[in-house]
mmCIF file of C-alpha atoms in Angstrom:
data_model
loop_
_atom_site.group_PDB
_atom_site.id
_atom_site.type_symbol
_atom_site.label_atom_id
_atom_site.label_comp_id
_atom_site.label_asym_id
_atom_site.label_seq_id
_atom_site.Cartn_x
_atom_site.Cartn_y
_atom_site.Cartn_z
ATOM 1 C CA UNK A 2 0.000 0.000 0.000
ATOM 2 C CA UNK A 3 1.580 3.540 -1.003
ATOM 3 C CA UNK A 4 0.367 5.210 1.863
ATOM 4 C CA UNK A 5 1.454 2.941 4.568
ATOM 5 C CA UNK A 6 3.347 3.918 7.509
ATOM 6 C CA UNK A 7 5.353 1.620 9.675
ATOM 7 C CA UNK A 8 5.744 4.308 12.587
ATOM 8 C CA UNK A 9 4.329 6.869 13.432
ATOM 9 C CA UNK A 10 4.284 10.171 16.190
ATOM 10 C CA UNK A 11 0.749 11.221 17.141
ATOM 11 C CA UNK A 12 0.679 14.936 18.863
ATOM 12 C CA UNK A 13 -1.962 14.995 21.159
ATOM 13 C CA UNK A 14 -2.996 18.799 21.147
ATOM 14 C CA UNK A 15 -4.951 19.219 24.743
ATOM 15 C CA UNK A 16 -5.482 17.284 27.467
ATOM 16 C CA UNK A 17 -6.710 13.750 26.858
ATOM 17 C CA UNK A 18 -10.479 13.631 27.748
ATOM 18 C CA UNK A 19 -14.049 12.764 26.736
ATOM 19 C CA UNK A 20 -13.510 15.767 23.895
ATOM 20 C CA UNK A 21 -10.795 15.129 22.528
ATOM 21 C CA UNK A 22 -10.733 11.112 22.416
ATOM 22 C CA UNK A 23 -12.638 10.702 18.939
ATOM 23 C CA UNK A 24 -9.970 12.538 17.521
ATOM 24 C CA UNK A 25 -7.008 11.517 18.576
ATOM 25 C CA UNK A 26 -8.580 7.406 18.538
ATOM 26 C CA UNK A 27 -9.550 7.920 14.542
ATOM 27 C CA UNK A 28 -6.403 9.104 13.827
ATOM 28 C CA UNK A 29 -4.395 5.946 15.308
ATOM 29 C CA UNK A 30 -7.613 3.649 14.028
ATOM 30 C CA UNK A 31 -6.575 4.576 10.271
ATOM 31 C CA UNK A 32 -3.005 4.063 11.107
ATOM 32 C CA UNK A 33 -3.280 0.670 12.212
ATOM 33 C CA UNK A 34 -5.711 -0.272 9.027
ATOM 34 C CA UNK A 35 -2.867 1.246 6.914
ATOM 35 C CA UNK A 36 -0.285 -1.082 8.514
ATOM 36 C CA UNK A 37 1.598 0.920 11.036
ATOM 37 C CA UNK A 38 2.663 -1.437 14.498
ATOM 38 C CA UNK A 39 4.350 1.647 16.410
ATOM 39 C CA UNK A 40 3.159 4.382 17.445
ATOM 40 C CA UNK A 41 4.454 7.459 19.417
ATOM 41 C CA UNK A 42 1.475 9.828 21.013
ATOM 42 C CA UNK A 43 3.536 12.781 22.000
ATOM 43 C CA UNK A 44 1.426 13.938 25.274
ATOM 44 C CA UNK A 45 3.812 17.487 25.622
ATOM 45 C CA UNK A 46 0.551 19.452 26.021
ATOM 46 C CA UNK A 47 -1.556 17.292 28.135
ATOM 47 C CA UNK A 48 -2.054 18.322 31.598
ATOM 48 C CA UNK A 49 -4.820 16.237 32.318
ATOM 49 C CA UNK A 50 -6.051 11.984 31.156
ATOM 50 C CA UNK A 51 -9.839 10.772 32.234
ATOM 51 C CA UNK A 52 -11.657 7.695 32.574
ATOM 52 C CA UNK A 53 -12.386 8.311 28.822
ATOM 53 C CA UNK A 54 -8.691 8.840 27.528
ATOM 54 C CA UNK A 55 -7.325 6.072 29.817
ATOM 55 C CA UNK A 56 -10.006 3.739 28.057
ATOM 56 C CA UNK A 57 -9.048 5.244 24.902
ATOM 57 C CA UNK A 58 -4.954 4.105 25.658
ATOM 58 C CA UNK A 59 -6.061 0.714 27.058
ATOM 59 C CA UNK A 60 -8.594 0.305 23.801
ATOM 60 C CA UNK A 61 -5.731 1.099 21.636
ATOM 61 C CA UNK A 62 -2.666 -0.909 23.249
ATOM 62 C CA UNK A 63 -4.609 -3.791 23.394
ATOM 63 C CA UNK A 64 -5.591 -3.374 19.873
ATOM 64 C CA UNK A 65 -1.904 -2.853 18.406
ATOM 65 C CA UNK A 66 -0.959 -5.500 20.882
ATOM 66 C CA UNK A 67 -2.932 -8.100 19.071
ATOM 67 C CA UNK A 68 -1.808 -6.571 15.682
ATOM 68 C CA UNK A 69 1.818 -7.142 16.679
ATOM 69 C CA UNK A 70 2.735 -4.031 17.291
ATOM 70 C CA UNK A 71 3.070 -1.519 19.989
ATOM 71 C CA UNK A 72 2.137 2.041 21.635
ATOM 72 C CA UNK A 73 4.078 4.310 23.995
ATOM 73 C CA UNK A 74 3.134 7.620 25.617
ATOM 74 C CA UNK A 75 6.105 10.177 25.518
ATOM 75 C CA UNK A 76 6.818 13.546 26.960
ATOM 76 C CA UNK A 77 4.129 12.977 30.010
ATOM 77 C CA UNK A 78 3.853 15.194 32.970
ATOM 78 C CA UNK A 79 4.362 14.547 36.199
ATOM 79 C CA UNK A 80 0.594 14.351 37.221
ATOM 80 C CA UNK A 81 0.103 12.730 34.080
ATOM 81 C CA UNK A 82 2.395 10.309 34.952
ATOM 82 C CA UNK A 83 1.592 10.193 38.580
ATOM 83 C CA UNK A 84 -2.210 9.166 37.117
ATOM 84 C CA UNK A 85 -1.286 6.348 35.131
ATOM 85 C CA UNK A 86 0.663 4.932 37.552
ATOM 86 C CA UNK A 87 -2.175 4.897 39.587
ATOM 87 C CA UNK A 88 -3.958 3.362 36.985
ATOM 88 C CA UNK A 89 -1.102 1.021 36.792
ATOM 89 C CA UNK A 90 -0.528 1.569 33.104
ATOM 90 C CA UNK A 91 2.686 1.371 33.769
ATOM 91 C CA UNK A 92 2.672 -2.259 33.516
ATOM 92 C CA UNK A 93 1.934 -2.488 29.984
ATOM 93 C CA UNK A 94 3.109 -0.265 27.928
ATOM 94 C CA UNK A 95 6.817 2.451 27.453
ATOM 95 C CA UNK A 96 5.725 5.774 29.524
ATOM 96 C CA UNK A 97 8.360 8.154 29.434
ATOM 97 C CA UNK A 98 8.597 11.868 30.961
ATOM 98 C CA UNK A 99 10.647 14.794 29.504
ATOM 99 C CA UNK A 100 14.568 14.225 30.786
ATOM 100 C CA UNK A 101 14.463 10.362 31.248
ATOM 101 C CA UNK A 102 15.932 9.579 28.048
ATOM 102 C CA UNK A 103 19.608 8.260 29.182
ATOM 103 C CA UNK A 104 22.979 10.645 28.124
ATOM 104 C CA UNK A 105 24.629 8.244 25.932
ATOM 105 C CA UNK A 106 28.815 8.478 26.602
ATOM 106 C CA UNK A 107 31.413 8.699 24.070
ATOM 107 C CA UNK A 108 32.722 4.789 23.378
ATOM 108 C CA UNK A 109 35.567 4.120 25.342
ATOM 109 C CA UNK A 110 37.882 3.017 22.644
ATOM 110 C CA UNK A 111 40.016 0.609 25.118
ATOM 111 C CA UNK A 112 37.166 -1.132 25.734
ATOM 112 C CA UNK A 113 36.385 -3.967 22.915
ATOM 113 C CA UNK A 114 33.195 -5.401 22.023
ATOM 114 C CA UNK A 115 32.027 -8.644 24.034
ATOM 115 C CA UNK A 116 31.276 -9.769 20.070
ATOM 116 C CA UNK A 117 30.550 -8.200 16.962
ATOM 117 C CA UNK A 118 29.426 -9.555 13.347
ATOM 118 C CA UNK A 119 29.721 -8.049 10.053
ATOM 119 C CA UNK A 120 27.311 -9.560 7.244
ATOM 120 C CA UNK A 121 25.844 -8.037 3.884
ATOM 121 C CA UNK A 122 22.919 -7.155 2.920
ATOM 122 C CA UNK A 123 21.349 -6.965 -0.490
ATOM 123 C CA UNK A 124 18.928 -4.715 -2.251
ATOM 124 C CA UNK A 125 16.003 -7.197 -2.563
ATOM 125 C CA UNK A 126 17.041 -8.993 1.128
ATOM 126 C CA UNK A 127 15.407 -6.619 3.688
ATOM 127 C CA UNK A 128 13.283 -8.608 5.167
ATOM 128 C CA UNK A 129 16.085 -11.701 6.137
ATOM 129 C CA UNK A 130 18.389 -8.584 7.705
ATOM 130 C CA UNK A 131 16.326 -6.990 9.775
ATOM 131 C CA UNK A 132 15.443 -10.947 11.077
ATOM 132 C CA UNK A 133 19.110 -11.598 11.296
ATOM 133 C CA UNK A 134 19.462 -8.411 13.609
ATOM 134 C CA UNK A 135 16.820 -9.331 16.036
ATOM 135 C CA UNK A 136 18.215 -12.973 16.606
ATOM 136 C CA UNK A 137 22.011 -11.198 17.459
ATOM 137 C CA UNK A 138 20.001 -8.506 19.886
ATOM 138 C CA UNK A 139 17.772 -11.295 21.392
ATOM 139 C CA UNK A 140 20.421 -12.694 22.805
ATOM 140 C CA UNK A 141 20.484 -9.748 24.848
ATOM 141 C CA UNK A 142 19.340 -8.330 28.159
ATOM 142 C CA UNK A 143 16.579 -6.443 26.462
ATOM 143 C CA UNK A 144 13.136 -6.438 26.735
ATOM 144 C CA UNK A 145 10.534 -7.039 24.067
ATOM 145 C CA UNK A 146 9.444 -3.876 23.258
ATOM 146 C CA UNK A 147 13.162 -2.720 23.173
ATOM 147 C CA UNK A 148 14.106 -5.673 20.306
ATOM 148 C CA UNK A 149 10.944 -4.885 18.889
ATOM 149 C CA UNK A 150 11.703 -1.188 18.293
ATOM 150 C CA UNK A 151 15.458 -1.561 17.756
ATOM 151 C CA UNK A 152 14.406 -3.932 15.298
ATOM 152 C CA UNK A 153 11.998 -0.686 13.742
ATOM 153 C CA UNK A 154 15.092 1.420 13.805
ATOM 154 C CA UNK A 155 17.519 -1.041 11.886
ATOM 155 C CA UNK A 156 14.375 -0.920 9.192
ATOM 156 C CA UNK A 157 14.462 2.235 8.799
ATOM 157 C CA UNK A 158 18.391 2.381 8.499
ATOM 158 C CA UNK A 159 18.827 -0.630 6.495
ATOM 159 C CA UNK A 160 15.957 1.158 4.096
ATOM 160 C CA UNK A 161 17.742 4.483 3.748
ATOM 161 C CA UNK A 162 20.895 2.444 3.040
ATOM 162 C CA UNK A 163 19.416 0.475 0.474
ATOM 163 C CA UNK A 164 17.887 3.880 -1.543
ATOM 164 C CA UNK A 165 21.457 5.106 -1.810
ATOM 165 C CA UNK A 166 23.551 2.417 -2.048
ATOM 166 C CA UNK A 167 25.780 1.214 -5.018
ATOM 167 C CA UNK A 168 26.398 -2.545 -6.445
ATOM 168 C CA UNK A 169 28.917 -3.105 -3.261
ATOM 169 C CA UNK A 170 25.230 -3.560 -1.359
ATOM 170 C CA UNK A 171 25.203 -2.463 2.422
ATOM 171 C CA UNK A 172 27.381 -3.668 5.337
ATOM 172 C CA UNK A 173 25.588 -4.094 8.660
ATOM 173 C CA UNK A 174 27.826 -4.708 11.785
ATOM 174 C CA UNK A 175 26.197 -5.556 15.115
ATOM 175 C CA UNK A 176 28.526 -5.194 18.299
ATOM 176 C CA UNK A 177 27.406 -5.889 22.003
ATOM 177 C CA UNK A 178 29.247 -3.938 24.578
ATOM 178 C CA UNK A 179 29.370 -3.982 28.581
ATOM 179 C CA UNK A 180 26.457 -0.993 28.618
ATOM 180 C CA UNK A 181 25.030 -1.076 25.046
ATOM 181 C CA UNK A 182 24.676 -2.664 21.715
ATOM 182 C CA UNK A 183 25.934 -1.030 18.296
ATOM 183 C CA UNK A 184 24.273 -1.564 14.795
ATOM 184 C CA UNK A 185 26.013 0.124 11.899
ATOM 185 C CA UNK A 186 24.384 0.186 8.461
ATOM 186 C CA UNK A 187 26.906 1.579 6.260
ATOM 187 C CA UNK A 188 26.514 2.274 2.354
ATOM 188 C CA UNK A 189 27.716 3.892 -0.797
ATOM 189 C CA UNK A 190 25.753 6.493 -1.581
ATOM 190 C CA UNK A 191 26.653 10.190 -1.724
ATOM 191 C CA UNK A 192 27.365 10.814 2.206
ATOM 192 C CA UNK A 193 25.796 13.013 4.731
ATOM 193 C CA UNK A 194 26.092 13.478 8.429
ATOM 194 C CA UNK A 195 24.196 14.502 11.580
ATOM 195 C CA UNK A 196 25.889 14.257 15.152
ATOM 196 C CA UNK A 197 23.367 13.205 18.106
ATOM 197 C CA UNK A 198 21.750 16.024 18.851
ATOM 198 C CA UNK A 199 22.285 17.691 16.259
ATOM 199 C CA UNK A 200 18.878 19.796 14.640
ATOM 200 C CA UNK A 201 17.971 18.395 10.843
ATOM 201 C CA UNK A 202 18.277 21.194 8.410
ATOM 202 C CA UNK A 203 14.815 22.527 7.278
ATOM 203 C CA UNK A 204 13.312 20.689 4.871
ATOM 204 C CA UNK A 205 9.862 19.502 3.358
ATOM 205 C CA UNK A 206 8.118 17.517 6.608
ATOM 206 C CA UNK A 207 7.708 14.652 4.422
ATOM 207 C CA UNK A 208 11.159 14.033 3.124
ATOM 208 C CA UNK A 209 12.110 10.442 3.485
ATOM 209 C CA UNK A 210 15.405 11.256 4.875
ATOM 210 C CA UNK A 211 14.383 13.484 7.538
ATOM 211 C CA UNK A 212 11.585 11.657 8.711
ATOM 212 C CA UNK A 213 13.605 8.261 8.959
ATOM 213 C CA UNK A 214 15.825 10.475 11.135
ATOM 214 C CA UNK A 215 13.340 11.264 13.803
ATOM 215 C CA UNK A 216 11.774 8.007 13.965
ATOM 216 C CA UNK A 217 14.791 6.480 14.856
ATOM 217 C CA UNK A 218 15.770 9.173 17.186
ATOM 218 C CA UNK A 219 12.584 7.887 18.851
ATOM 219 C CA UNK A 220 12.971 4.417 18.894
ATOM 220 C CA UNK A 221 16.993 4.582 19.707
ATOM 221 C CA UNK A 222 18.935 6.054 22.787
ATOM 222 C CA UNK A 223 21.420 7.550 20.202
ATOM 223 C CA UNK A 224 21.384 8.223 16.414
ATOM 224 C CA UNK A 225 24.331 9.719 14.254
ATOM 225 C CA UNK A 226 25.057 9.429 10.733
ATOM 226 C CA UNK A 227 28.814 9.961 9.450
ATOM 227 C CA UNK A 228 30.916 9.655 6.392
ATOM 228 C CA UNK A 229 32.495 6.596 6.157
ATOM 229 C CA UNK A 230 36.495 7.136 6.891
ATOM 230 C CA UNK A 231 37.069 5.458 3.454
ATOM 231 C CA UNK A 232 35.526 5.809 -0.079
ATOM 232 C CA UNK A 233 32.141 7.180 -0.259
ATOM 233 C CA UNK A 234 29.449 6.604 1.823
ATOM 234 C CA UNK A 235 27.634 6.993 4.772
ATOM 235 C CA UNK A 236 27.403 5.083 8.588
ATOM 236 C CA UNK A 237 24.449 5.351 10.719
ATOM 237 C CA UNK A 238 25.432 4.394 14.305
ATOM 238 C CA UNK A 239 22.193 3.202 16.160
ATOM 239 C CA UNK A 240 22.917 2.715 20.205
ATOM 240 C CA UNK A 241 20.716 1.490 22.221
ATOM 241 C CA UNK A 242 22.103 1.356 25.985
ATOM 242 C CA UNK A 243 21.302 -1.438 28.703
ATOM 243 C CA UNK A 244 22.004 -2.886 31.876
ATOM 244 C CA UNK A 245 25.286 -4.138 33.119
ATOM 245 C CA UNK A 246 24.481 -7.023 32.872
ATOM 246 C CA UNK A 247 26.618 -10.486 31.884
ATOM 247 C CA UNK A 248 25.871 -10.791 27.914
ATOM 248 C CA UNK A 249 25.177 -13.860 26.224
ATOM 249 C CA UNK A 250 27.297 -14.980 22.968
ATOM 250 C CA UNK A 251 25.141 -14.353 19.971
ATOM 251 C CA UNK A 252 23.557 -16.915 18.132
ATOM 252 C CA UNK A 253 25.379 -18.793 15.378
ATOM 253 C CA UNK A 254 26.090 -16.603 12.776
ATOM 254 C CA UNK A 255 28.608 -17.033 9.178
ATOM 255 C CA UNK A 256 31.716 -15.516 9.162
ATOM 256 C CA UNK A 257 31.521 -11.481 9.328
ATOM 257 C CA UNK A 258 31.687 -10.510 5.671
#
C-alpha cells in the first residue's frame, strides 16, 4: 500500500479527555488499518487523562498488541504520569517523561566489544536482515518492546541504506558492549552526516530522509550518521544502551563478511 506507515508520532494537542478522544482514537484507528505497528502519542501538552482517555490508551494498546505491534506515551507530565501509575498503566506499555531519556557516553575506545558480526545485505534482502538483527540482539538483556523497536530502527536504516547504495550492497555490523549494543548500516551512496543532537536542516516535513531520522531518534537512545572514513558513503550508528548485565554470545552466525 503507497500510503502505509510503519511508525508513526501522534501529537496529542490538549489534554486527553471525553472531547478530545474521537480525535485523537480515529487518527491511530486509520493508522493501524494502513499497517503501522508503532506508534508514538507525543502527550507534551496534556495536563490532564480521564476515565475516557485512559479507556481510549487501554482500547488502543490492546488493539496494536494483538496486531503485533506496539504504543508508547512520551513527553508525560508529572501528574500525568503520577495518574497512570495509579492506573497502573505502567505495567503495559513504554511511559516516558521529559529528561528520562539516558545521556549516551562517548565509546571508550580501550574497551572492545564482548562480540561483533559483520554480514551483507542486499537490495532485494530486507526482510532476512532486519530478522538476522533481532536474533544477534535477542540474545540480549533487552526487553521485548526494546528488540521490537530496535528492530523498527535497523528498518528504517537498512531502508535508507538500500535507496542510496551502489552494487557493493550495504554492510551491517552488530557489536554488544558492557552498557550497550551497536548496529552500523553503512553504504555507498553520496554521504551526509548529523551528530546526536544535532537539529535536521529545514526541509519539506515529508522528506524520506528526515523523517527516517526522527523516527529512529525515537525508537533509539542515540542516532548519528557519518561519512564513512574510506571511499564514499555513509554510517548510521544506532545505540541502544542497557544494563550491566553479563551478555550472552550471539547466536550462530557465518563468518563477518
Amino acid at each position: 500500500m503507497a500510503d502505509m506507515v510503519n511508525i508513526a508520532l501522534v501529537a496529542v494537542d490538549g489534554d486527553l479527555d471525553v472531547s478530545m478522544v474521537p480525535r485523537v482514537r480515529a487518527r491511530i484507528d486509520r493508522l493501524i488499518e494502513r499497517g503501522c505497528r508503532r506508534i508514538f502519542m507525543n502527550m507534551e501538552d496534556v495536563t490532564h487523562v480521564d476515565s475516557a482517555g485512559m479507556g481510549l490508551i487501554l482500547t488502543e494498546l490492546r488493539r496494536m498488541r494483538r496486531e503485533g505491534g506496539l504504543i508508547s506515551l512520551v513527553n508525560v507530565s508529572a501528574q500525568v504520569y503520577a495518574a497512570l501509575r495509579r492506573m497502573r498503566m505502567l505495567d503495559y506499555m513504554p511511559v516516558s517523561r521529559p529528561g528520562d531519556r539516558r545521556p549516551v557516553a562517548e565509546l571508550d575506545p580501550s574497551v572492545l566489544p564482548r562480540w561483533r558480526t559483520t554480514f551483507r545485505v542486499e537490495a532485494g534482502a530486507l526482510s532476512e536482515a532486519r530478522e538476522r538483527v533481532v536474533d544477534l540482539i535477542s540474545s540480549l538483556p533487552f526487553s521485548a518492546d526494546e528488540v521490537f523497536d530496535m528492530n523498527l530502527a535497523a528498518g528504517e536504516a537498512l531502508g535508507n541504506a538500500v535507496d542510496h547504495t551502489c552494487g557493493g550492497g550495504v554492510l551491517v555490523t552488530v557489536a554488544a558492549y558492557p552498557d550497550r549494543v551497536v548496529i552500523d548500516v553503512a553504504d555507498c551512496g553520496r554521504g551526509f552526516s548529523l551528530t546526536e543532537g544535532e537539529e535536521l536542516p529545514e526541509a519539506d516535513p515529508g522528506a524520506e530522509r528526515g523523517r527516517g531520522i526522527r523516527l529512529m531518534r525515537l525508537l533509539a537512545d542515540s542516532v548519528t550518521i557519518e561519512h564513512k572514513s574510506t571511499g564514499e558513503g555513509t554510517v548510521v550508528r544506532l545505540v541502544k544502551l542497557l544494563d550491566s548485565v553479563p551478555l550472552a554470545s550471539p547466536p550462530e552466525t557465518s563468518v563477518p563478511a
